[in-house]
Coordinates of C-alpha atoms and ligand atoms in Angstrom, one line a residue:
X1 CA 51.0 131.7 107.1
X2 CA 52.5 133.4 103.8
X3 CA 52.2 136.8 104.8
X4 CA 50.2 139.1 102.3
X5 CA 52.0 142.6 103.2
X6 CA 55.3 141.1 103.5
X7 CA 54.8 139.3 99.5
X8 CA 53.7 142.8 98.4
X9 CA 56.7 144.6 99.8
X10 CA 58.9 141.5 98.5
X11 CA 57.2 141.7 94.9
X12 CA 57.5 146.0 95.3
X13 CA 61.3 145.5 95.8
X14 CA 62.4 143.0 93.2
X15 CA 60.2 145.4 90.9
X16 CA 62.6 147.9 91.7
X17 CA 65.2 146.1 91.4
X18 CA 63.6 144.6 88.0
X19 CA 63.4 147.8 86.5
X20 CA 67.0 149.0 87.5
X21 CA 68.2 145.9 85.2
X22 CA 65.4 146.6 82.7
X23 CA 68.2 148.2 80.3
X24 CA 69.1 144.3 80.0
X25 CA 66.0 143.2 79.3
X26 CA 66.7 141.0 76.0
X27 CA 69.1 139.3 78.1
X28 CA 68.0 136.3 79.8
X29 CA 68.0 135.8 83.2
X30 CA 71.0 133.9 84.9
X31 CA 70.0 131.5 87.5
X32 CA 73.5 130.2 89.0
X33 CA 73.1 126.7 90.9
X34 CA 75.7 126.0 92.9
X35 CA 75.8 122.9 95.3
X36 CA 78.4 120.9 97.7
X37 CA 77.5 117.6 96.6
X38 CA 78.6 115.1 93.4
X39 CA 77.0 115.4 90.2
X40 CA 76.0 111.4 90.8
X41 CA 73.5 112.4 93.6
X42 CA 70.3 113.0 94.2
X43 CA 70.6 116.3 94.6
X44 CA 73.5 116.6 91.8
X45 CA 70.8 114.6 89.5
X46 CA 68.3 117.4 90.3
X47 CA 70.4 120.4 89.7
X48 CA 71.2 118.8 86.3
X49 CA 67.8 117.9 85.5
X50 CA 66.4 121.4 86.1
X51 CA 68.9 123.3 83.9
X52 CA 68.0 120.9 80.9
X53 CA 64.0 121.6 81.3
X54 CA 64.8 125.1 81.3
X55 CA 66.7 125.2 78.4
X56 CA 64.3 122.9 76.5
X57 CA 61.6 125.4 77.8
X58 CA 62.7 128.8 78.5
X59 CA 65.5 129.1 75.6
X60 CA 66.7 132.7 75.1
X61 CA 64.6 133.5 78.6
X62 CA 66.7 131.9 80.9
X63 CA 70.2 130.6 81.5
X64 CA 71.2 127.9 84.3
X65 CA 74.6 127.3 85.2
X66 CA 75.4 124.4 87.8
X67 CA 78.2 124.6 90.1
X68 CA 78.6 121.4 91.8
X69 CA 81.5 120.0 94.3
X70 CA 81.6 123.5 96.1
X71 CA 83.3 124.6 93.1
X72 CA 81.4 128.1 93.1
X73 CA 80.1 128.6 96.9
X74 CA 80.9 126.1 99.6
X75 CA 78.8 125.6 103.1
X76 CA 80.8 128.2 104.9
X77 CA 79.4 131.1 102.4
X78 CA 76.6 129.8 100.1
X79 CA 73.9 131.0 102.1
X80 CA 75.5 134.5 102.4
X81 CA 76.4 134.5 98.8
X82 CA 72.5 133.7 98.3
X83 CA 71.4 136.8 100.1
X84 CA 74.0 138.7 98.4
X85 CA 72.5 137.4 95.0
X86 CA 75.8 136.2 93.9
X87 CA 74.3 133.0 93.3
X88 CA 70.4 132.3 92.8
X89 CA 69.6 128.7 93.7
X90 CA 70.9 126.4 96.0
X91 CA 69.4 123.5 98.2
X92 CA 71.9 123.2 101.3
X93 CA 70.7 120.4 103.7
X94 CA 68.1 121.3 106.2
X95 CA 71.0 120.9 109.0
X96 CA 72.6 124.4 107.5
X97 CA 69.6 126.5 108.1
X98 CA 69.9 127.2 111.7
X99 CA 71.4 130.6 111.8
X100 CA 68.3 131.6 110.2
X101 CA 65.8 129.7 111.6
X102 CA 65.3 127.3 114.7
X103 CA 62.3 125.4 113.3
X104 CA 63.7 123.2 110.6
X105 CA 65.9 122.0 113.6
X106 CA 63.2 119.3 113.7
X107 CA 64.5 117.6 110.8
X108 CA 67.7 116.9 112.8
X109 CA 66.1 115.4 116.1
X110 CA 67.4 111.5 115.8
X111 CA 64.9 108.6 115.7
X112 CA 61.8 111.5 114.9
X113 CA 61.2 110.0 111.3
X114 CA 60.8 106.1 110.9
X115 CA 62.0 106.5 107.1
X116 CA 61.6 108.4 104.3
X117 CA 58.2 108.1 103.2
X118 CA 57.6 109.5 106.9
X119 CA 59.5 112.7 106.2
X120 CA 58.0 112.9 102.8
X121 CA 54.5 113.1 104.7
X122 CA 55.5 116.1 106.6
X123 CA 56.9 118.0 104.3
X124 CA 53.6 117.6 102.2
X125 CA 51.4 118.4 105.2
X126 CA 50.8 122.5 106.0
X127 CA 53.4 122.5 108.8
X128 CA 56.1 120.9 106.6
X129 CA 54.7 123.4 104.0
X130 CA 54.6 126.8 106.2
X131 CA 58.6 126.1 106.8
X132 CA 59.4 126.7 103.2
X133 CA 58.5 130.5 104.5
X134 CA 60.3 130.6 107.6
X135 CA 63.3 132.6 106.4
X136 CA 61.2 135.1 104.3
X137 CA 62.9 137.9 107.2
X138 CA 66.2 137.1 105.9
X139 CA 65.3 137.5 102.1
X140 CA 65.6 133.4 101.6
X141 CA 62.8 131.6 99.9
X142 CA 62.0 128.0 100.3
X143 CA 60.9 126.4 96.8
X144 CA 60.5 122.5 97.7
X145 CA 62.4 120.2 99.4
X146 CA 64.3 117.6 98.0
X147 CA 65.3 114.1 99.4
X148 CA 68.4 112.5 99.9
X149 CA 68.3 109.7 102.3
X150 CA 68.1 108.3 106.1
X151 CA 71.5 108.7 107.7
X152 CA 74.2 106.3 108.2
X153 CA 76.6 106.3 111.3
X154 CA 80.5 105.6 110.2
X155 CA 83.5 105.2 111.9
X156 CA 86.9 103.8 112.6
X157 CA 85.4 101.2 115.0
X158 CA 82.3 98.9 114.8
X159 CA 79.6 100.9 116.5
X160 CA 77.1 98.3 117.4
X161 CA 75.7 100.3 121.0
X162 CA 76.1 103.7 121.6
X163 CA 78.7 103.5 124.3
X164 CA 80.9 102.2 121.1
X165 CA 81.0 105.8 120.4
X166 CA 82.1 107.0 123.8
X167 CA 85.4 108.6 123.2
X168 CA 85.2 109.4 119.3
X169 CA 85.1 112.6 117.5
X170 CA 82.4 112.8 114.8
X171 CA 82.5 115.4 112.0
X172 CA 78.7 117.1 112.2
X173 CA 77.0 119.9 109.7
X174 CA 76.6 123.3 111.5
X175 CA 73.5 122.1 113.8
X176 CA 73.4 122.4 117.6
X177 CA 70.9 119.5 117.6
X178 CA 73.5 116.9 116.0
X179 CA 76.4 118.1 118.4
X180 CA 73.7 117.3 121.5
X181 CA 72.7 114.1 119.8
X182 CA 76.3 112.9 120.0
X183 CA 77.3 114.5 123.2
X184 CA 74.3 112.0 124.3
X185 CA 76.6 108.9 123.5
X186 CA 79.7 110.1 125.1
X187 CA 81.1 111.2 121.7
X188 CA 82.7 114.8 120.3
X189 CA 82.1 116.5 117.7
X190 CA 83.8 118.9 114.8
X191 CA 81.3 121.3 112.5
X192 CA 83.1 121.4 109.4
X193 CA 82.4 121.5 105.8
X194 CA 81.1 118.9 103.2
X195 CA 84.0 119.5 101.2
X196 CA 86.5 118.7 103.8
X197 CA 85.3 115.6 105.4
X198 CA 87.0 113.3 103.3
X199 CA 90.3 114.5 104.5
X200 CA 89.2 115.1 108.0
X201 CA 88.3 110.9 108.4
X202 CA 91.5 110.2 106.4
X203 CA 93.8 112.2 108.6
X204 CA 92.3 111.0 111.5
X205 CA 91.2 114.7 112.9
X206 CA 88.0 113.2 113.4
X207 CA 86.9 108.9 113.4
X208 CA 83.4 108.9 112.8
X209 CA 80.4 110.9 110.6
X210 CA 76.7 110.5 109.3
X211 CA 75.9 110.5 106.2
X212 CA 73.2 108.8 103.3
X213 CA 74.8 106.1 101.6
X214 CA 74.6 108.5 98.4
X215 CA 77.0 110.8 100.0
X216 CA 79.2 108.0 101.8
X217 CA 79.9 106.2 97.9
X218 CA 80.3 109.4 96.2
X219 CA 82.8 111.1 98.4
X220 CA 84.6 107.5 99.2
X221 CA 84.2 108.1 102.8
X222 CA 83.6 104.1 102.6
X223 CA 87.3 103.8 101.9
X224 CA 88.8 105.7 105.0
X225 CA 85.7 104.4 107.2
X226 CA 85.9 100.5 107.9
X227 CA 82.6 100.1 109.8
X228 CA 79.2 101.8 108.7
X229 CA 76.3 100.9 110.7
X230 CA 72.8 100.9 109.5
X231 CA 71.2 103.1 111.9
X232 CA 68.9 105.2 109.8
X233 CA 68.8 107.3 113.1
X234 CA 68.1 110.6 111.2
X235 CA 67.0 112.3 108.0
X236 CA 69.4 114.1 105.4
X237 CA 67.2 116.2 103.3
X238 CA 67.1 119.5 101.3
X239 CA 65.4 122.8 100.6
X240 CA 65.8 124.0 97.5
X241 CA 66.3 128.3 98.3
X242 CA 66.4 131.6 96.4
X243 CA 66.8 135.0 96.8
X244 CA 63.5 136.4 97.7
X245 CA 63.8 139.6 95.9
X246 CA 65.5 138.0 93.0
X247 CA 62.7 135.2 92.8
X248 CA 59.7 137.4 93.1
X249 CA 61.8 139.8 90.4
X250 CA 61.0 137.6 87.4
X251 CA 58.4 138.0 85.7
X252 CA 55.5 136.5 86.6
X253 CA 55.2 134.1 83.4
X254 CA 58.2 133.1 83.6
X255 CA 58.7 132.4 87.2
X256 CA 55.8 130.1 86.7
X257 CA 57.1 128.5 84.2
X258 CA 60.1 127.3 86.3
X259 CA 57.9 127.0 89.4
X260 CA 56.2 124.4 87.7
X261 CA 59.7 122.9 86.6
X262 CA 60.5 122.8 89.8
X263 CA 57.8 120.7 90.8
X264 CA 58.6 118.3 88.1
X265 CA 61.9 118.0 89.1
X266 CA 60.9 117.7 92.7
X267 CA 58.9 114.6 92.0
X268 CA 61.8 113.0 89.8
X269 CA 64.6 113.6 92.3
X270 CA 61.8 112.4 95.2
X271 CA 61.2 109.7 93.9
X272 CA 64.5 108.2 92.9
X273 CA 66.6 109.1 96.0
X274 CA 65.7 106.0 98.2
X275 CA 66.6 103.8 95.3
X276 CA 69.7 106.0 94.1
X277 CA 70.9 105.3 98.3
X278 CA 70.2 101.7 97.8
X279 CA 72.6 101.3 94.7
X280 CA 75.4 103.3 96.9
X281 CA 74.7 101.2 99.5
X282 CA 75.0 98.2 97.5
X283 CA 78.3 99.3 95.7
X284 CA 79.8 99.8 99.2
X285 CA 79.3 96.6 100.4
X286 CA 80.4 95.2 96.9
X287 CA 84.0 97.1 97.0
X288 CA 84.7 95.3 100.3
X289 CA 86.2 98.7 101.8
X290 CA 84.1 98.6 104.4
X291 CA 82.0 96.6 106.6
X292 CA 78.3 97.3 107.0
X293 CA 76.6 96.4 110.2
X294 CA 73.1 95.6 110.4
X295 CA 71.7 96.4 113.7
X296 CA 69.3 94.1 115.8
X297 CA 66.0 95.6 116.9
X298 CA 67.1 96.0 120.1
X299 CA 70.3 97.4 119.4
X300 CA 68.5 100.2 117.3
X301 CA 66.4 100.7 120.4
X302 CA 69.5 101.2 122.5
X303 CA 70.4 104.2 120.4
X304 CA 67.2 105.3 120.0
X305 CA 66.6 105.5 124.0
X306 CA 69.8 107.2 123.9
X307 CA 69.4 110.1 121.7
X308 CA 66.3 110.6 122.2
X309 CA 66.4 113.2 125.1
X310 CA 67.6 116.0 122.9
X311 CA 63.8 116.0 121.6
X312 CA 63.0 117.7 124.6
X313 CA 66.4 119.7 124.9
X314 CA 65.6 121.6 121.8
X315 CA 61.4 121.7 121.8
X316 CA 61.2 125.6 123.2
X317 CA 63.5 126.0 119.9
X318 CA 61.9 124.7 117.5
X319 CA 58.4 124.6 118.8
X320 CA 56.2 121.5 120.5
X321 CA 53.7 122.0 117.7
X322 CA 56.1 121.3 114.8
X323 CA 57.6 118.6 116.1
X324 CA 54.0 116.8 117.5
X325 CA 53.3 117.5 113.9
X326 CA 56.5 115.6 112.5
X327 CA 55.3 112.8 115.2
X328 CA 52.0 111.9 113.7
X329 CA 53.8 111.2 110.4
X330 CA 55.1 107.9 111.7
X331 CA 52.8 105.1 110.5
X332 CA 53.4 104.1 113.4
X333 CA 53.0 106.8 116.4
X334 CA 55.4 106.7 119.0
X335 CA 55.8 109.4 121.7
Ligands
SIN401 C1 74.9 117.6 101.2 O1 74.5 116.6 101.3 O2 74.7 118.6 101.0 C2 76.2 117.8 102.0 C3 75.7 117.5 103.7 C4 76.9 117.4 104.5 O3 77.3 118.2 104.6 O4 77.0 116.4 105.3

């Protein structure tokens, strides 16, 4: 639960830092929004829509600068930069918060969510909402969940059954769950920043990766990965986050307007993400550069059975209450 004492403390600190800058009170509040993907992706579009709506509704009061493609900060330093208030908005993938909370690792568990609708339901329920507040001790406040999409497995060889991944090395985000997931199918993994994925695949440093269609297409990963298996084995979503002290230091009325804009942008991003991913899937098929492999129900079940032990492995860290709450959102509730 949102702890009242903690909120008051954050507000007091925020007020102090606001007073310190009151000499600049007539200056618009500057919000730098940094991210690591291309503009033509669900997150990239969300950042641009946020900027547009703020410019329309809060002109002269708030100014937004958007920095896509790791052009300001990348995976290695963006969260530290946020905590230092060198950047005020980020939307890292949920796999990138492990250092600040283990609970968000629930989103990395393979085959936990049947589809993006199930993810959506979990994020809207009490347990999902609570996780937005799970990093406040680290001066990070979660403002919203933004969808990208379900992940697919790409590689230099066709991956039909789990054994096909044996011995390959996959690029992963910095998540122990993802490392364990690939370990379950006899594969190795390397944690690399998103900005390095194309080069690592092109040079053969790694032979495979996992990403939603929009990231595969916008980074041209299909041009260096001849096979993509449509596994939908996990989700890659984002948490829109700010520096707590900065956020609660924004004058109340302006913050309310910003939060209303965020709600509106979140609705648009989450409504359009699935269609954007399907459009990029089709572009990949049409390019003829990579073969998209449709798994049979039996093949998909084999991947599920192979990776499923990861749930038990991380249950202690994530919390069985969180995992149970996530399981109930699938239409067909399975243990
Ligand atoms: C992102 O979509 O922000 C990047 C995800 C990744 O690192 O694979």
